[in-house]
PDB file of C-alpha atoms in Angstrom:
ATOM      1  CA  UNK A   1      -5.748  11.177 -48.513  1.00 61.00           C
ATOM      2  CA  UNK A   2      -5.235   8.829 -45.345  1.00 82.00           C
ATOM      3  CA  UNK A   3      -6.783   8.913 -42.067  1.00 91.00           C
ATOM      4  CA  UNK A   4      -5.357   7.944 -38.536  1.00 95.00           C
ATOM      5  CA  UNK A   5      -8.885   6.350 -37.482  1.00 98.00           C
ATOM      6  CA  UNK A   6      -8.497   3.795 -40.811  1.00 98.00           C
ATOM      7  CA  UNK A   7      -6.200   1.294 -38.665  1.00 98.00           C
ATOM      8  CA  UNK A   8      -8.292   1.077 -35.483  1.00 98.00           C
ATOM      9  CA  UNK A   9     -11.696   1.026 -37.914  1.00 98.00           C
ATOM     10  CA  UNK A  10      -9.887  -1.756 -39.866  1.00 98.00           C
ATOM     11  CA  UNK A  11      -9.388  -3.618 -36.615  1.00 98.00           C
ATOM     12  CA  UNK A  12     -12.750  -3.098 -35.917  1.00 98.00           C
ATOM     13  CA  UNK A  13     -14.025  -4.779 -38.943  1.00 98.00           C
ATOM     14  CA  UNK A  14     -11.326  -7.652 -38.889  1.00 98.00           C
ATOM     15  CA  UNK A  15     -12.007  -7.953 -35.389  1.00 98.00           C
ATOM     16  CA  UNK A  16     -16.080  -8.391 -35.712  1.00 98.00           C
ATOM     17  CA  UNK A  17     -15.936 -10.645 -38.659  1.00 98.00           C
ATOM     18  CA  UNK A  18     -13.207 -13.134 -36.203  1.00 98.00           C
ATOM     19  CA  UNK A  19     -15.680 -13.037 -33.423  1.00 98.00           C
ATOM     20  CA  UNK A  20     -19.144 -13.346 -35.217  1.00 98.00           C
ATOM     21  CA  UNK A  21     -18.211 -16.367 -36.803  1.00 98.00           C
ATOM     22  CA  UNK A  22     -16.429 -18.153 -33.910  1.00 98.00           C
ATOM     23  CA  UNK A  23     -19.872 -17.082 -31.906  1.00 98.00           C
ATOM     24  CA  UNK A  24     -22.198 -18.351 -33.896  1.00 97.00           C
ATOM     25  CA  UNK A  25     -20.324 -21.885 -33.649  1.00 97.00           C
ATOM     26  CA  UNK A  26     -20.819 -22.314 -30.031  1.00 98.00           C
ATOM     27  CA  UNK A  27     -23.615 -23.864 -28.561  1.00 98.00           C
ATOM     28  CA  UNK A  28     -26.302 -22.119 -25.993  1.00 98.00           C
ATOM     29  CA  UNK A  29     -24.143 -24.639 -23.297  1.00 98.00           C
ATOM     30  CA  UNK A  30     -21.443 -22.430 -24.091  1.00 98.00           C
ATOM     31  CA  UNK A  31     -22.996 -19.222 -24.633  1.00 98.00           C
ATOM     32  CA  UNK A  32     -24.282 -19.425 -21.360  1.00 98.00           C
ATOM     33  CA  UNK A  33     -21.016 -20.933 -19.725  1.00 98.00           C
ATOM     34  CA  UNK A  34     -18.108 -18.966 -18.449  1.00 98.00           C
ATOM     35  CA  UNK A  35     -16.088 -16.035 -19.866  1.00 98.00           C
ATOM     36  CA  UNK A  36     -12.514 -14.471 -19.315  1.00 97.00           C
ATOM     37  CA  UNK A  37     -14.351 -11.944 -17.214  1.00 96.00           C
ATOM     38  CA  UNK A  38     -14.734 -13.276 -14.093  1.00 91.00           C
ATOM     39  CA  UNK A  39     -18.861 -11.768 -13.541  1.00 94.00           C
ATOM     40  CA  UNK A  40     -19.908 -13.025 -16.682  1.00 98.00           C
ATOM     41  CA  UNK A  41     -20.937 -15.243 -19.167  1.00 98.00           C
ATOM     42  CA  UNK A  42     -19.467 -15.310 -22.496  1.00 98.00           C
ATOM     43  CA  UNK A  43     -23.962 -14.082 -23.418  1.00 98.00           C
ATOM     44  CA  UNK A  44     -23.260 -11.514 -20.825  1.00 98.00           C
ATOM     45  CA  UNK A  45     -19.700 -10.211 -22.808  1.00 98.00           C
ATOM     46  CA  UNK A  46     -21.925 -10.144 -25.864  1.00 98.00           C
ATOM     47  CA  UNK A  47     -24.441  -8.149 -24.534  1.00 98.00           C
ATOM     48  CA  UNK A  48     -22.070  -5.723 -23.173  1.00 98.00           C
ATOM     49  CA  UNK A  49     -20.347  -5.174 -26.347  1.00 98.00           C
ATOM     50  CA  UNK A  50     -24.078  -5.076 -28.592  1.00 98.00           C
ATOM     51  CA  UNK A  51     -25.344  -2.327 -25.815  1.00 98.00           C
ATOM     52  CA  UNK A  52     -21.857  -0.343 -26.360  1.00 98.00           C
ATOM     53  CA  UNK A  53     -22.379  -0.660 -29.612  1.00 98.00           C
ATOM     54  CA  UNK A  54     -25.840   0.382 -30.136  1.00 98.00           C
ATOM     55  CA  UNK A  55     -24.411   3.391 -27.189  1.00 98.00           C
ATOM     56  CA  UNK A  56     -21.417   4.320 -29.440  1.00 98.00           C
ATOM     57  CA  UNK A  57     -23.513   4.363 -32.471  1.00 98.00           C
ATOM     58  CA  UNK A  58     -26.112   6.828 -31.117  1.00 98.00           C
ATOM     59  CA  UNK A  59     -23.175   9.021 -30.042  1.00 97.00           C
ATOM     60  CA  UNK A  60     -21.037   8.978 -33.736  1.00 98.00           C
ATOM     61  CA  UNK A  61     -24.440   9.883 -35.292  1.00 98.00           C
ATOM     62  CA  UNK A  62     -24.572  12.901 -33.013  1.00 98.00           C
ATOM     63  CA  UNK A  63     -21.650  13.990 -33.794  1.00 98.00           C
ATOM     64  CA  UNK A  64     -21.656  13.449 -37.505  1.00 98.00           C
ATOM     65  CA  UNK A  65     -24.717  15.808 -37.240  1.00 97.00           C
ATOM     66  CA  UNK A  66     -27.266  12.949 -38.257  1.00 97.00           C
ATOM     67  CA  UNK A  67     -28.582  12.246 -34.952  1.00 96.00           C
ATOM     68  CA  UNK A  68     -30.176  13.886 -31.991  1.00 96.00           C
ATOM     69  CA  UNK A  69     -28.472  13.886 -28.335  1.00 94.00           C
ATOM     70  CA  UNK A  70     -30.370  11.038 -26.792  1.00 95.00           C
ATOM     71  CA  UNK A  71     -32.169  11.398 -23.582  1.00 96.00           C
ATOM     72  CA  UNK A  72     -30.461  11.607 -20.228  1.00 95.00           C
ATOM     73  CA  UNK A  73     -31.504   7.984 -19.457  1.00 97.00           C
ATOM     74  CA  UNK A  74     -31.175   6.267 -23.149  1.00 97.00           C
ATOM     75  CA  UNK A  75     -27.325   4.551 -21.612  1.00 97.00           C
ATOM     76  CA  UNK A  76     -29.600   2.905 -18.932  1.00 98.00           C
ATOM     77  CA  UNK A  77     -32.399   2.229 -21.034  1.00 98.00           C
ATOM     78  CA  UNK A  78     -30.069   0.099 -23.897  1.00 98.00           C
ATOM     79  CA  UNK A  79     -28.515  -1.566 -21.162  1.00 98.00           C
ATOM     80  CA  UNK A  80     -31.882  -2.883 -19.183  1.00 98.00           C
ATOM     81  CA  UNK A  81     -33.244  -4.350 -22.827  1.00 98.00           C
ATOM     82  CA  UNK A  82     -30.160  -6.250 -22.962  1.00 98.00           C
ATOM     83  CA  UNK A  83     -29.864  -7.355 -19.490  1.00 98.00           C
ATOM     84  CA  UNK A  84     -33.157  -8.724 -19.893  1.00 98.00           C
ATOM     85  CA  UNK A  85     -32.522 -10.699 -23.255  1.00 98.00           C
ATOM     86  CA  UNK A  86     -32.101 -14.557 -23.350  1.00 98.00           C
ATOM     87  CA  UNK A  87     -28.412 -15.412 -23.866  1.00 98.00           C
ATOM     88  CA  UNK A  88     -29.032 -16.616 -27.118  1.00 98.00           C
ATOM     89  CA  UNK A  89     -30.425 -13.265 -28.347  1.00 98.00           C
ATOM     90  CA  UNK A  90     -27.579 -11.371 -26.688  1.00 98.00           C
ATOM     91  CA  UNK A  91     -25.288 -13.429 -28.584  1.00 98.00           C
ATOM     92  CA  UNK A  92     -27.529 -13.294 -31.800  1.00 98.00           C
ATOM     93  CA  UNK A  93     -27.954  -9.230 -31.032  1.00 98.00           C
ATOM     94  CA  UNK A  94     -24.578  -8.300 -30.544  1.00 98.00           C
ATOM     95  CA  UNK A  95     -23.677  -9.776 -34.223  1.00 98.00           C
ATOM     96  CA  UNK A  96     -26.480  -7.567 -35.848  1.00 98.00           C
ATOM     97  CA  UNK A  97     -25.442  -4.346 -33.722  1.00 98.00           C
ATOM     98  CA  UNK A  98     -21.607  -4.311 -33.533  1.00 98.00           C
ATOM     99  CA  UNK A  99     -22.141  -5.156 -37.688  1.00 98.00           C
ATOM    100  CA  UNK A 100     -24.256  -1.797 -37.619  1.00 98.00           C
ATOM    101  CA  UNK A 101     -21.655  -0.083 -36.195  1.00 98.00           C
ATOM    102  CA  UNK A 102     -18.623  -1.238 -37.547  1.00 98.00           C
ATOM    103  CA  UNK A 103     -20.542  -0.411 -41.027  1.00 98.00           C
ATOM    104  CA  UNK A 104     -21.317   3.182 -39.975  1.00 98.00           C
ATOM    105  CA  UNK A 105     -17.751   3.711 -39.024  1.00 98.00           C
ATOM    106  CA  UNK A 106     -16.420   2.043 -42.849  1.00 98.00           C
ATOM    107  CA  UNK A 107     -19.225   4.626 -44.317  1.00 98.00           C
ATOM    108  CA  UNK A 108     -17.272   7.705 -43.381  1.00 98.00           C
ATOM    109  CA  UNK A 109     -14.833   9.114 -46.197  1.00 97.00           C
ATOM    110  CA  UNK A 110     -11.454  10.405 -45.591  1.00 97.00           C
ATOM    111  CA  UNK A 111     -12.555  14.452 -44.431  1.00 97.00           C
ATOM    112  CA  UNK A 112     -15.370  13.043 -42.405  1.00 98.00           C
ATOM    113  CA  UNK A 113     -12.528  10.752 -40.257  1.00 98.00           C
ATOM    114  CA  UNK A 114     -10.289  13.715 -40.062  1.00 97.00           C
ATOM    115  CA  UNK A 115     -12.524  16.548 -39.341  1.00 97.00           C
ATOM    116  CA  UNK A 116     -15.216  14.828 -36.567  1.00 98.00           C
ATOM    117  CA  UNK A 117     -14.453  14.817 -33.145  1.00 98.00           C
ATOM    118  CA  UNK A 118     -16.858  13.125 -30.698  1.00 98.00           C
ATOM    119  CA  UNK A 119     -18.187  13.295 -26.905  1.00 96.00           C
ATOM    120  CA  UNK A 120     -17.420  10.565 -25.639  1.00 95.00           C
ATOM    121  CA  UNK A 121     -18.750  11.562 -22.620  1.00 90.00           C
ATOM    122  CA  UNK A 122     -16.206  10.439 -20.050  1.00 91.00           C
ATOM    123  CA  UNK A 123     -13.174  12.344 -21.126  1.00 91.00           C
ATOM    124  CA  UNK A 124     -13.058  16.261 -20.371  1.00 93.00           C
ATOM    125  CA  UNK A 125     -13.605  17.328 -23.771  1.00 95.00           C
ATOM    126  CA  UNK A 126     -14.412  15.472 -27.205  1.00 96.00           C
ATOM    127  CA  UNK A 127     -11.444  13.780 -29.324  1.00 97.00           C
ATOM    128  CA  UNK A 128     -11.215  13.169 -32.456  1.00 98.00           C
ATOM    129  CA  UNK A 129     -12.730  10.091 -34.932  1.00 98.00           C
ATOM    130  CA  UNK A 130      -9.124   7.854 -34.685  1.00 98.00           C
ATOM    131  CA  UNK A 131      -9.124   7.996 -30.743  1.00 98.00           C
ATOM    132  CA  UNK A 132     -12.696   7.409 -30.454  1.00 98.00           C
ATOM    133  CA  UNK A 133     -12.501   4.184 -32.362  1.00 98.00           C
ATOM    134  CA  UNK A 134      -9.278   3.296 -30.887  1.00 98.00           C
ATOM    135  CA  UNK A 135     -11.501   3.367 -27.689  1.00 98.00           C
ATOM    136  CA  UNK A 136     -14.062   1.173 -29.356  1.00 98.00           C
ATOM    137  CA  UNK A 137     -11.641  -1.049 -30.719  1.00 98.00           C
ATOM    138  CA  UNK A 138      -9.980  -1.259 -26.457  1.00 98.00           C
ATOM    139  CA  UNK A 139     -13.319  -2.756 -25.563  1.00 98.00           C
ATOM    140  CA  UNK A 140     -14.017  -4.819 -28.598  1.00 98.00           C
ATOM    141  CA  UNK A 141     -10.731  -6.207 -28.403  1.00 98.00           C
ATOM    142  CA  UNK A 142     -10.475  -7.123 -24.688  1.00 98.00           C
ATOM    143  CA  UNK A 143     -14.034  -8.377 -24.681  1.00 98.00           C
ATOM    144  CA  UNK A 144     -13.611 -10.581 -27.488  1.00 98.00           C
ATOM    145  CA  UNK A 145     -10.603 -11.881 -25.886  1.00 98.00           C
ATOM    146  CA  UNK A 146     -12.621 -12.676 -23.104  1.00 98.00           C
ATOM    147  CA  UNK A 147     -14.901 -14.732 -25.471  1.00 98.00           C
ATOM    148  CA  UNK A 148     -12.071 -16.584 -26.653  1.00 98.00           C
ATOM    149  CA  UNK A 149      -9.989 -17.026 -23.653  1.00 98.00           C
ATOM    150  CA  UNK A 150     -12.725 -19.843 -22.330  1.00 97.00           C
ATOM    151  CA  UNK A 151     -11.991 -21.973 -24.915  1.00 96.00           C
ATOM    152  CA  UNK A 152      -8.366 -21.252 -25.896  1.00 96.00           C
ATOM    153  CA  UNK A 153      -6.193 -20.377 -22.455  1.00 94.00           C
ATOM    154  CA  UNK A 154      -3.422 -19.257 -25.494  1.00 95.00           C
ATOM    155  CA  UNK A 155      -6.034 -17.025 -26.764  1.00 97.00           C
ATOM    156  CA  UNK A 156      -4.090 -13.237 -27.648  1.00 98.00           C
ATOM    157  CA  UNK A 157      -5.375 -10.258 -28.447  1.00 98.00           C
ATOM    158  CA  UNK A 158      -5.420  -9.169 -31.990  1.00 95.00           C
ATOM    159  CA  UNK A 159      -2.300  -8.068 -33.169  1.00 95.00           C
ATOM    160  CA  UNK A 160      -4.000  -5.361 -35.863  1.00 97.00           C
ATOM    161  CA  UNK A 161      -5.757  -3.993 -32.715  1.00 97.00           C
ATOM    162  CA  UNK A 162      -2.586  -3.482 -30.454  1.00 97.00           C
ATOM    163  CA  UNK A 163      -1.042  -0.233 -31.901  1.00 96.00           C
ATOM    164  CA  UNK A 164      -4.568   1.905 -31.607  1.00 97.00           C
ATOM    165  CA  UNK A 165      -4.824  -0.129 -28.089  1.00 98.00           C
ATOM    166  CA  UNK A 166      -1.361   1.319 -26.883  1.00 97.00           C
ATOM    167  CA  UNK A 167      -2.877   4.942 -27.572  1.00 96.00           C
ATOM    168  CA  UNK A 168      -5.571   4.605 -25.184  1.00 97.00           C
ATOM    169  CA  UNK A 169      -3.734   3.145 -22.169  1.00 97.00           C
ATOM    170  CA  UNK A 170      -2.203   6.548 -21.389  1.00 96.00           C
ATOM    171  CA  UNK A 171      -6.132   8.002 -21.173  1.00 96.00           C
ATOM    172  CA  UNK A 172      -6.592   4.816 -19.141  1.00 96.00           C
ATOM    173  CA  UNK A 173      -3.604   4.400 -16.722  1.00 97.00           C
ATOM    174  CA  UNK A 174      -4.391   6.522 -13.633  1.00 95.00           C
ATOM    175  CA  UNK A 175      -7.570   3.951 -13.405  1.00 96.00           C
ATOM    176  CA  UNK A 176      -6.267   0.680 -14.581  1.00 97.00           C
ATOM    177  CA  UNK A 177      -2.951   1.182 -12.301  1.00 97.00           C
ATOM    178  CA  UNK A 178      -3.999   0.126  -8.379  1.00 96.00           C
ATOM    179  CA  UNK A 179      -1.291  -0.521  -6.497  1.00 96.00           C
ATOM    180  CA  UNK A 180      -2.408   0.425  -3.067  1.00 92.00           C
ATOM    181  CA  UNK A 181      -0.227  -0.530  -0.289  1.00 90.00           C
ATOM    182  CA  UNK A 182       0.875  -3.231  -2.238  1.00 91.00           C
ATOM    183  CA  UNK A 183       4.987  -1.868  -1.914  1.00 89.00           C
ATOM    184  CA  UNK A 184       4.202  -0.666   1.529  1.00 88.00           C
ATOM    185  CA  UNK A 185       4.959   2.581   0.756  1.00 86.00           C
ATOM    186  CA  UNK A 186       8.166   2.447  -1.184  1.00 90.00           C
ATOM    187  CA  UNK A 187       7.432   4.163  -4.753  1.00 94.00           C
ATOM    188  CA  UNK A 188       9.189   1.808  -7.609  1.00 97.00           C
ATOM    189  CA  UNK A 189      10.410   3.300 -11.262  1.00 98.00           C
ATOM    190  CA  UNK A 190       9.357   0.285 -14.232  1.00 98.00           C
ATOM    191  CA  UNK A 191      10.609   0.641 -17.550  1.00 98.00           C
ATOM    192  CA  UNK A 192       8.409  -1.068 -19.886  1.00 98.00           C
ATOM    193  CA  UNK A 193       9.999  -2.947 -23.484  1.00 98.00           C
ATOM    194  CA  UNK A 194       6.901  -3.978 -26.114  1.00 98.00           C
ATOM    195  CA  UNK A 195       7.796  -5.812 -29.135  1.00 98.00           C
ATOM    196  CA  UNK A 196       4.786  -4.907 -31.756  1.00 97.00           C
ATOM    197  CA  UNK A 197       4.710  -2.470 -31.337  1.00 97.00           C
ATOM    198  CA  UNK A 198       8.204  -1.889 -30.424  1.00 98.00           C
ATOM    199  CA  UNK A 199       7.797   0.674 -27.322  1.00 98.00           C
ATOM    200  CA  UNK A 200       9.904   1.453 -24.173  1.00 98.00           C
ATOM    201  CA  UNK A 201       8.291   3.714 -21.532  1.00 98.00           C
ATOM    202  CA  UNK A 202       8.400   3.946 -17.663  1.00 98.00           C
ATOM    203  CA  UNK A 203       5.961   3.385 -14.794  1.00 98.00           C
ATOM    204  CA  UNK A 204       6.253   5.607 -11.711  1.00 98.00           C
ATOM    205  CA  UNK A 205       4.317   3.388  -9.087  1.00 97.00           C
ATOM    206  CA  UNK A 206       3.795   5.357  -5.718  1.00 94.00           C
ATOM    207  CA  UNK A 207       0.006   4.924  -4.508  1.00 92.00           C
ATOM    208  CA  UNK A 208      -0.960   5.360  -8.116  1.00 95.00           C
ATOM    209  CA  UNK A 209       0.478   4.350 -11.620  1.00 97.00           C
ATOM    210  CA  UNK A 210       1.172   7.148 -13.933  1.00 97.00           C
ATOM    211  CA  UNK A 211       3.171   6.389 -17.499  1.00 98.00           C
ATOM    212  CA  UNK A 212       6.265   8.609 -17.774  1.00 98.00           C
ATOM    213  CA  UNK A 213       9.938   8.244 -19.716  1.00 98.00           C
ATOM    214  CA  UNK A 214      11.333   5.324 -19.400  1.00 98.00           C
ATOM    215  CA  UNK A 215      14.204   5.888 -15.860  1.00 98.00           C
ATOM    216  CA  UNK A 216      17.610   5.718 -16.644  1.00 97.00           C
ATOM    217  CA  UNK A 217      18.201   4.111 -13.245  1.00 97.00           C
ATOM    218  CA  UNK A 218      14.991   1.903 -13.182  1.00 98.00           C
ATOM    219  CA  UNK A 219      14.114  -0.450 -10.225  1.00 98.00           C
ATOM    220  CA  UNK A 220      12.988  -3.109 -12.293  1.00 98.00           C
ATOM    221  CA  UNK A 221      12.311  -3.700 -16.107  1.00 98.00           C
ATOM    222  CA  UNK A 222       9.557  -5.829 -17.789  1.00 98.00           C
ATOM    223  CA  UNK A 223       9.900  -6.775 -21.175  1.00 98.00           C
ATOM    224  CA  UNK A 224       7.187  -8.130 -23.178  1.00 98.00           C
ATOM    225  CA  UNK A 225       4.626  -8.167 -26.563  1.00 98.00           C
ATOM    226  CA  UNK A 226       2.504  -5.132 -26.741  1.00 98.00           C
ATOM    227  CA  UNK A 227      -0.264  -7.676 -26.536  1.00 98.00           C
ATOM    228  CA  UNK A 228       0.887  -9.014 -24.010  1.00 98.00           C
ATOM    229  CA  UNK A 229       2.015  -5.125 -21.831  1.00 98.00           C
ATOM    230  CA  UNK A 230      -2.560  -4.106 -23.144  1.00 98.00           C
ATOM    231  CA  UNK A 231      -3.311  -7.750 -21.219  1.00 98.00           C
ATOM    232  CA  UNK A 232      -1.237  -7.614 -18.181  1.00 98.00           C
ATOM    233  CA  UNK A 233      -2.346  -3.558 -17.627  1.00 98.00           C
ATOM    234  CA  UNK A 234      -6.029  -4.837 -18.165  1.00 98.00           C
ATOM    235  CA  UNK A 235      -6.358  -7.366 -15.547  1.00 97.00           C
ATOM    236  CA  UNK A 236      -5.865 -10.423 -18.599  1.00 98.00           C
ATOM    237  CA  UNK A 237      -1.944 -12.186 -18.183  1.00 98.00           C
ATOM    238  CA  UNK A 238      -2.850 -14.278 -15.247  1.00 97.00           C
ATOM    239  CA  UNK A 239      -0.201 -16.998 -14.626  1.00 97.00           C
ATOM    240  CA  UNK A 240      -2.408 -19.665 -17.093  1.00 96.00           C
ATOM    241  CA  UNK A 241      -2.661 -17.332 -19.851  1.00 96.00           C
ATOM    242  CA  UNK A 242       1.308 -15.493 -19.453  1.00 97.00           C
ATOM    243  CA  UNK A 243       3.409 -16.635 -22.766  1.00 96.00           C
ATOM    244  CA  UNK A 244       6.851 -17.469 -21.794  1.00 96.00           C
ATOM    245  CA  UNK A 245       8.099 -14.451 -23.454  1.00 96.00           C
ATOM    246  CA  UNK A 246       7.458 -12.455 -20.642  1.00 98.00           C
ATOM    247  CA  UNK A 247      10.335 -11.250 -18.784  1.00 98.00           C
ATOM    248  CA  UNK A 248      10.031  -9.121 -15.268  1.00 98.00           C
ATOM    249  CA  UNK A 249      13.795  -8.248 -13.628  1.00 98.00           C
ATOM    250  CA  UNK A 250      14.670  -6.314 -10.756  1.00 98.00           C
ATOM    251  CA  UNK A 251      12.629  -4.892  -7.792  1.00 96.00           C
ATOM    252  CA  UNK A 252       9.215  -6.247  -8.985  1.00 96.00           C
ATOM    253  CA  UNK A 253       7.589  -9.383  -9.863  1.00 97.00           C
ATOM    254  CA  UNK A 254       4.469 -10.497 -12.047  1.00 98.00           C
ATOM    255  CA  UNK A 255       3.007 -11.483  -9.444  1.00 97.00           C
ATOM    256  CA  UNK A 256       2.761  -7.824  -7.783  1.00 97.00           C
ATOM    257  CA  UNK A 257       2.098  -6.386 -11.015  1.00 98.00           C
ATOM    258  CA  UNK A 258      -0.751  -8.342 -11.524  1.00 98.00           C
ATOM    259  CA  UNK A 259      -2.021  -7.144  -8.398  1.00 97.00           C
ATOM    260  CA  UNK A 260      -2.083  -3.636  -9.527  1.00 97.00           C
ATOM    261  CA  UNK A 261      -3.239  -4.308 -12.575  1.00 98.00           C
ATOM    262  CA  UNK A 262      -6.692  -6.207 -11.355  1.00 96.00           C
ATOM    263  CA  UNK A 263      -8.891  -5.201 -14.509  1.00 95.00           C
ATOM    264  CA  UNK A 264     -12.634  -5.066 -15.519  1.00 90.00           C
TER     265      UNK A 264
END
């Protein structure tokens, strides 16, 4: 017996093993220097994805039934330890706790991954073991890309990671998508073409973005990786770091959907 959560826990592990070892090459000068995210260091990416870690741990052990609900305060608690770490401990902790994790997620057999669902707090009700890594595996992936954007402007996201990755943008969409008064009030149908994974879908922009069939009469039509579709919808395909794949026809341009795609 299978399990849907073995790709994006795969990707997890592949995914740690790529990043530990290219972090602990760099130097404190570059562990302290800039990231892909514009607020923070690469030390500061690291801590963010040790504290989610040691945060999504807490909460699979819960609901694997080996853990008690932590205190109302323990999210603000992990994060204020590693706020206050030097950057060469957040770099040095986020290798020990993401390999925790990604461990603890390897440990479960095939009826654990099927049966457990978990809270993961910010969705209305609790989902099950394959969308909560697939979660994990959204903000390992565009993290570490953020790592590895400041030294490589071709840097792409992990192509194991970008089937799980197009699972979670529908949860995602209504917040990623901000397109203001960006069309001055016209509304704008987008169909969407991935290649790996091979997708075609449709954007209905009015003062939101929601994901819907692709249009049969679209205004415009972007076609593009499925890397490339998770980067540009999480604020990451700026004009430096846009392959020349990338093609955007019709009533649009990249330029306007980058706007309303700013990221985090």
């Amino acid at each position: 017996m299978t399990s849907t959560a073995d790709q994006p826990i795969n990707a997890l592990r592949t995914g740690h093993d790529e990043l530990a070892a290219l972090v602990k090459g760099l130097s404190l000068e570059q562990i302290s220097g800039p990231s892909g995210a514009a607020d923070w260091t690469i030390a500061q990416v690291l801590s963010h994805l040790g504290s989610g870690a040691e945060i999504g741990l807490a909460g699979l052990e819960v609901a694997l039934g080996t853990g008690e609900k932590p205190a109302a305060d323990f999210n603000r608690t992990v994060w204020d330890r590693w706020d206050a770490m030097e950057p060469a401990d957040q770099a040095a902790g986020f290798v020990t706790a993401n390999e925790k994790f990604v461990v603890r997620y390897e440990s479960l057999d095939d009826t654990t991954r099927n049966e457990t669902t978990v809270d993961l707090g910010f969705l209305p009700a609790p989902v099950d073991l394959a969308t909560a890594a697939s979660f994990r595996l959204n903000e390992f992936a565009l993290h570490s890309w953020d790592v590895r954007v400041a030294g490589d402007p071709s840097a792409v996201l992990a192509q194991d990671a970008a089937e799980p990755l197009m699972a979670v943008v529908p949860y995602l969409i209504g917040w990623l998508g901000k397109p203001g008064d960006l069309l001055g009030g016209a509304t704008k149908k987008v169909t969407i073409q991935t290649t790996a994974p091979d997708r075609t879908f449709g954007l209905a922009i009015t003062e939101k973005v929601a994901l819907v069939d692709a249009p049969d009469e679209p205004d415009a039509t972007v076609s593009l990786s499925g890397e490339s579709w998770l980067r540009l919808a999480t604020g990451r395909l700026g004009p430096e770091n846009t392959p020349g794949e990338v093609r955007v026809t019709g009533d649009i341009t990249i330029g306007q959907l980058r706007q309303m795609f700013p990221g985090y």
